[in-house]
């Protein structure tokens, strides 16, 4: 269940991203998309955690778009506090241009968040359209904005999509199960 914060505006929907603010993670694409979203909906806010070399650029995009007051900058968060941030959000967004199996994506799935991610190969292994989230064209801020608005306009479906996210994490991203399966492969090599 989503928690409220003092910063959250009444009735707003929260998008969450904790990717590093480096070029390869595309947070600038999310910033441009969020400006477009904010122009069309007063009820969507953004949480950005972390930081990085693109910090000034990302803040400039948001400031130029007039949406800084709708963004919560959480900074660096400890691992113990991170689940609270995931549980505050309605959806998780990863605009990454390159990635392997993203730990933050696995965390979002495990926390039961619908996930909106770029359509890079690694993400397509985990997120399935309208099942546990959505895919958008990598680098396309307009397409990401469309997908954010579409997700927020089907708020009644978000809990079921979130449950599907959780199930996919339990089935495929359980470290104990995966380690045991790997050990069984090694044992059978004898």
mmCIF file of N, CA and C in Angstrom, residues 122-178:
data_model
loop_
_atom_site.group_PDB
_atom_site.id
_atom_site.type_symbol
_atom_site.label_atom_id
_atom_site.label_comp_id
_atom_site.label_asym_id
_atom_site.label_seq_id
_atom_site.Cartn_x
_atom_site.Cartn_y
_atom_site.Cartn_z
ATOM 1 N N UNK A 122 17.693 -6.274 -22.104
ATOM 2 C CA UNK A 122 17.660 -6.774 -20.720
ATOM 3 C C UNK A 122 16.303 -6.525 -20.067
ATOM 4 N N UNK A 123 15.707 -5.369 -20.316
ATOM 5 C CA UNK A 123 14.397 -5.063 -19.732
ATOM 6 C C UNK A 123 13.297 -5.933 -20.318
ATOM 7 N N UNK A 124 13.422 -6.251 -21.608
ATOM 8 C CA UNK A 124 12.403 -7.079 -22.262
ATOM 9 C C UNK A 124 12.399 -8.510 -21.734
ATOM 10 N N UNK A 125 13.465 -8.892 -21.039
ATOM 11 C CA UNK A 125 13.512 -10.208 -20.397
ATOM 12 C C UNK A 125 12.636 -10.246 -19.143
ATOM 13 N N UNK A 126 12.342 -9.083 -18.576
ATOM 14 C CA UNK A 126 11.657 -9.015 -17.285
ATOM 15 C C UNK A 126 10.287 -8.368 -17.326
ATOM 16 N N UNK A 127 10.089 -7.397 -18.202
ATOM 17 C CA UNK A 127 8.837 -6.636 -18.213
ATOM 18 C C UNK A 127 8.066 -6.964 -19.481
ATOM 19 N N UNK A 128 6.793 -7.300 -19.274
ATOM 20 C CA UNK A 128 5.925 -7.708 -20.375
ATOM 21 C C UNK A 128 4.724 -6.767 -20.421
ATOM 22 N N UNK A 129 4.508 -6.209 -21.596
ATOM 23 C CA UNK A 129 3.492 -5.186 -21.828
ATOM 24 C C UNK A 129 2.135 -5.582 -21.243
ATOM 25 N N UNK A 130 1.596 -4.689 -20.408
ATOM 26 C CA UNK A 130 0.288 -4.838 -19.766
ATOM 27 C C UNK A 130 0.175 -6.049 -18.850
ATOM 28 N N UNK A 131 1.290 -6.705 -18.563
ATOM 29 C CA UNK A 131 1.273 -7.838 -17.635
ATOM 30 C C UNK A 131 1.859 -7.405 -16.288
ATOM 31 N N UNK A 132 3.141 -7.037 -16.291
ATOM 32 C CA UNK A 132 3.754 -6.528 -15.062
ATOM 33 C C UNK A 132 4.324 -5.121 -15.271
ATOM 34 N N UNK A 133 3.940 -4.520 -16.374
ATOM 35 C CA UNK A 133 4.388 -3.169 -16.672
ATOM 36 C C UNK A 133 4.271 -2.848 -18.147
ATOM 37 N N UNK A 134 5.136 -1.933 -18.593
ATOM 38 C CA UNK A 134 5.084 -1.450 -19.962
ATOM 39 C C UNK A 134 6.487 -1.138 -20.453
ATOM 40 N N UNK A 135 6.638 -1.141 -21.759
ATOM 41 C CA UNK A 135 7.903 -0.796 -22.413
ATOM 42 C C UNK A 135 7.700 0.469 -23.239
ATOM 43 N N UNK A 136 8.729 1.306 -23.297
ATOM 44 C CA UNK A 136 8.697 2.461 -24.194
ATOM 45 C C UNK A 136 9.967 2.451 -25.031
ATOM 46 N N UNK A 137 9.903 3.118 -26.186
ATOM 47 C CA UNK A 137 11.054 3.154 -27.084
ATOM 48 C C UNK A 137 12.221 3.877 -26.415
ATOM 49 N N UNK A 138 13.346 3.197 -26.336
ATOM 50 C CA UNK A 138 14.541 3.735 -25.690
ATOM 51 C C UNK A 138 14.880 5.116 -26.236
ATOM 52 N N UNK A 139 15.048 6.076 -25.334
ATOM 53 C CA UNK A 139 15.449 7.426 -25.711
ATOM 54 C C UNK A 139 14.325 8.326 -26.173
ATOM 55 N N UNK A 140 13.097 7.829 -26.257
ATOM 56 C CA UNK A 140 11.964 8.573 -26.807
ATOM 57 C C UNK A 140 11.129 9.179 -25.673
ATOM 58 N N UNK A 141 11.393 10.446 -25.343
ATOM 59 C CA UNK A 141 10.689 11.118 -24.248
ATOM 60 C C UNK A 141 9.198 11.244 -24.524
ATOM 61 N N UNK A 142 8.811 11.459 -25.787
ATOM 62 C CA UNK A 142 7.389 11.564 -26.123
ATOM 63 C C UNK A 142 6.669 10.246 -25.849
ATOM 64 N N UNK A 143 7.287 9.141 -26.262
ATOM 65 C CA UNK A 143 6.674 7.829 -26.044
ATOM 66 C C UNK A 143 6.612 7.507 -24.552
ATOM 67 N N UNK A 144 7.652 7.858 -23.805
ATOM 68 C CA UNK A 144 7.642 7.645 -22.362
ATOM 69 C C UNK A 144 6.523 8.458 -21.718
ATOM 70 N N UNK A 145 6.360 9.706 -22.117
ATOM 71 C CA UNK A 145 5.280 10.542 -21.568
ATOM 72 C C UNK A 145 3.918 9.915 -21.844
ATOM 73 N N UNK A 146 3.712 9.435 -23.068
ATOM 74 C CA UNK A 146 2.447 8.758 -23.411
ATOM 75 C C UNK A 146 2.205 7.566 -22.496
ATOM 76 N N UNK A 147 3.246 6.779 -22.269
ATOM 77 C CA UNK A 147 3.115 5.573 -21.444
ATOM 78 C C UNK A 147 2.846 5.923 -19.976
ATOM 79 N N UNK A 148 3.486 6.976 -19.467
ATOM 80 C CA UNK A 148 3.218 7.402 -18.085
ATOM 81 C C UNK A 148 1.757 7.799 -17.944
ATOM 82 N N UNK A 149 1.276 8.626 -18.863
ATOM 83 C CA UNK A 149 -0.116 9.075 -18.800
ATOM 84 C C UNK A 149 -1.082 7.903 -18.934
ATOM 85 N N UNK A 150 -0.780 6.975 -19.841
ATOM 86 C CA UNK A 150 -1.647 5.800 -20.010
ATOM 87 C C UNK A 150 -1.678 4.968 -18.734
ATOM 88 N N UNK A 151 -0.522 4.777 -18.110
ATOM 89 C CA UNK A 151 -0.467 4.003 -16.860
ATOM 90 C C UNK A 151 -1.268 4.698 -15.765
ATOM 91 N N UNK A 152 -1.106 5.990 -15.643
ATOM 92 C CA UNK A 152 -1.798 6.721 -14.591
ATOM 93 C C UNK A 152 -3.303 6.809 -14.833
ATOM 94 N N UNK A 153 -3.705 6.693 -16.087
ATOM 95 C CA UNK A 153 -5.132 6.716 -16.405
ATOM 96 C C UNK A 153 -5.807 5.372 -16.203
ATOM 97 N N UNK A 154 -5.041 4.356 -15.889
ATOM 98 C CA UNK A 154 -5.631 3.052 -15.561
ATOM 99 C C UNK A 154 -5.276 2.663 -14.128
ATOM 100 N N UNK A 155 -5.408 3.627 -13.254
ATOM 101 C CA UNK A 155 -5.020 3.450 -11.856
ATOM 102 C C UNK A 155 -5.679 2.235 -11.212
ATOM 103 N N UNK A 156 -6.910 1.929 -11.595
ATOM 104 C CA UNK A 156 -7.606 0.784 -11.003
ATOM 105 C C UNK A 156 -6.938 -0.540 -11.347
ATOM 106 N N UNK A 157 -6.155 -0.581 -12.419
ATOM 107 C CA UNK A 157 -5.456 -1.805 -12.818
ATOM 108 C C UNK A 157 -4.070 -1.927 -12.190
ATOM 109 N N UNK A 158 -3.553 -0.852 -11.633
ATOM 110 C CA UNK A 158 -2.187 -0.862 -11.099
ATOM 111 C C UNK A 158 -1.969 -1.898 -9.999
ATOM 112 N N UNK A 159 -2.922 -2.094 -9.076
ATOM 113 C CA UNK A 159 -2.676 -3.132 -8.055
ATOM 114 C C UNK A 159 -2.487 -4.530 -8.646
ATOM 115 N N UNK A 160 -3.287 -4.907 -9.641
ATOM 116 C CA UNK A 160 -3.128 -6.236 -10.245
ATOM 117 C C UNK A 160 -1.813 -6.329 -11.022
ATOM 118 N N UNK A 161 -1.458 -5.272 -11.725
ATOM 119 C CA UNK A 161 -0.179 -5.264 -12.439
ATOM 120 C C UNK A 161 0.966 -5.364 -11.431
ATOM 121 N N UNK A 162 0.825 -4.685 -10.298
ATOM 122 C CA UNK A 162 1.829 -4.772 -9.238
ATOM 123 C C UNK A 162 1.946 -6.183 -8.670
ATOM 124 N N UNK A 163 0.808 -6.854 -8.494
ATOM 125 C CA UNK A 163 0.852 -8.241 -8.009
ATOM 126 C C UNK A 163 1.550 -9.138 -9.020
ATOM 127 N N UNK A 164 1.337 -8.877 -10.295
ATOM 128 C CA UNK A 164 2.028 -9.635 -11.342
ATOM 129 C C UNK A 164 3.531 -9.374 -11.289
ATOM 130 N N UNK A 165 3.914 -8.136 -11.006
ATOM 131 C CA UNK A 165 5.336 -7.809 -10.841
ATOM 132 C C UNK A 165 5.931 -8.630 -9.709
ATOM 133 N N UNK A 166 5.235 -8.656 -8.602
ATOM 134 C CA UNK A 166 5.722 -9.398 -7.432
ATOM 135 C C UNK A 166 5.867 -10.889 -7.761
ATOM 136 N N UNK A 167 4.858 -11.451 -8.443
ATOM 137 C CA UNK A 167 4.921 -12.871 -8.818
ATOM 138 C C UNK A 167 6.113 -13.145 -9.726
ATOM 139 N N UNK A 168 6.375 -12.254 -10.677
ATOM 140 C CA UNK A 168 7.507 -12.476 -11.584
ATOM 141 C C UNK A 168 8.828 -12.439 -10.821
ATOM 142 N N UNK A 169 8.943 -11.564 -9.828
ATOM 143 C CA UNK A 169 10.161 -11.524 -9.006
ATOM 144 C C UNK A 169 10.291 -12.797 -8.185
ATOM 145 N N UNK A 170 9.193 -13.250 -7.609
ATOM 146 C CA UNK A 170 9.236 -14.469 -6.796
ATOM 147 C C UNK A 170 9.613 -15.686 -7.632
ATOM 148 N N UNK A 171 9.114 -15.737 -8.866
ATOM 149 C CA UNK A 171 9.375 -16.890 -9.729
ATOM 150 C C UNK A 171 10.775 -16.876 -10.327
ATOM 151 N N UNK A 172 11.287 -15.681 -10.680
ATOM 152 C CA UNK A 172 12.505 -15.628 -11.473
ATOM 153 C C UNK A 172 13.677 -14.924 -10.819
ATOM 154 N N UNK A 173 13.454 -14.164 -9.758
ATOM 155 C CA UNK A 173 14.543 -13.359 -9.193
ATOM 156 C C UNK A 173 14.799 -13.664 -7.723
ATOM 157 N N UNK A 174 14.418 -14.838 -7.296
ATOM 158 C CA UNK A 174 14.665 -15.248 -5.915
ATOM 159 C C UNK A 174 16.083 -15.797 -5.831
ATOM 160 N N UNK A 175 16.977 -15.069 -5.154
ATOM 161 C CA UNK A 175 18.389 -15.434 -5.118
ATOM 162 C C UNK A 175 18.605 -16.817 -4.524
ATOM 163 N N UNK A 176 17.852 -17.164 -3.498
ATOM 164 C CA UNK A 176 18.023 -18.479 -2.872
ATOM 165 C C UNK A 176 17.652 -19.596 -3.841
ATOM 166 N N UNK A 177 16.515 -19.438 -4.524
ATOM 167 C CA UNK A 177 16.099 -20.452 -5.502
ATOM 168 C C UNK A 177 17.106 -20.543 -6.646
ATOM 169 N N UNK A 178 17.538 -19.396 -7.140
ATOM 170 C CA UNK A 178 18.478 -19.391 -8.263
ATOM 171 C C UNK A 178 19.825 -19.974 -7.872
#
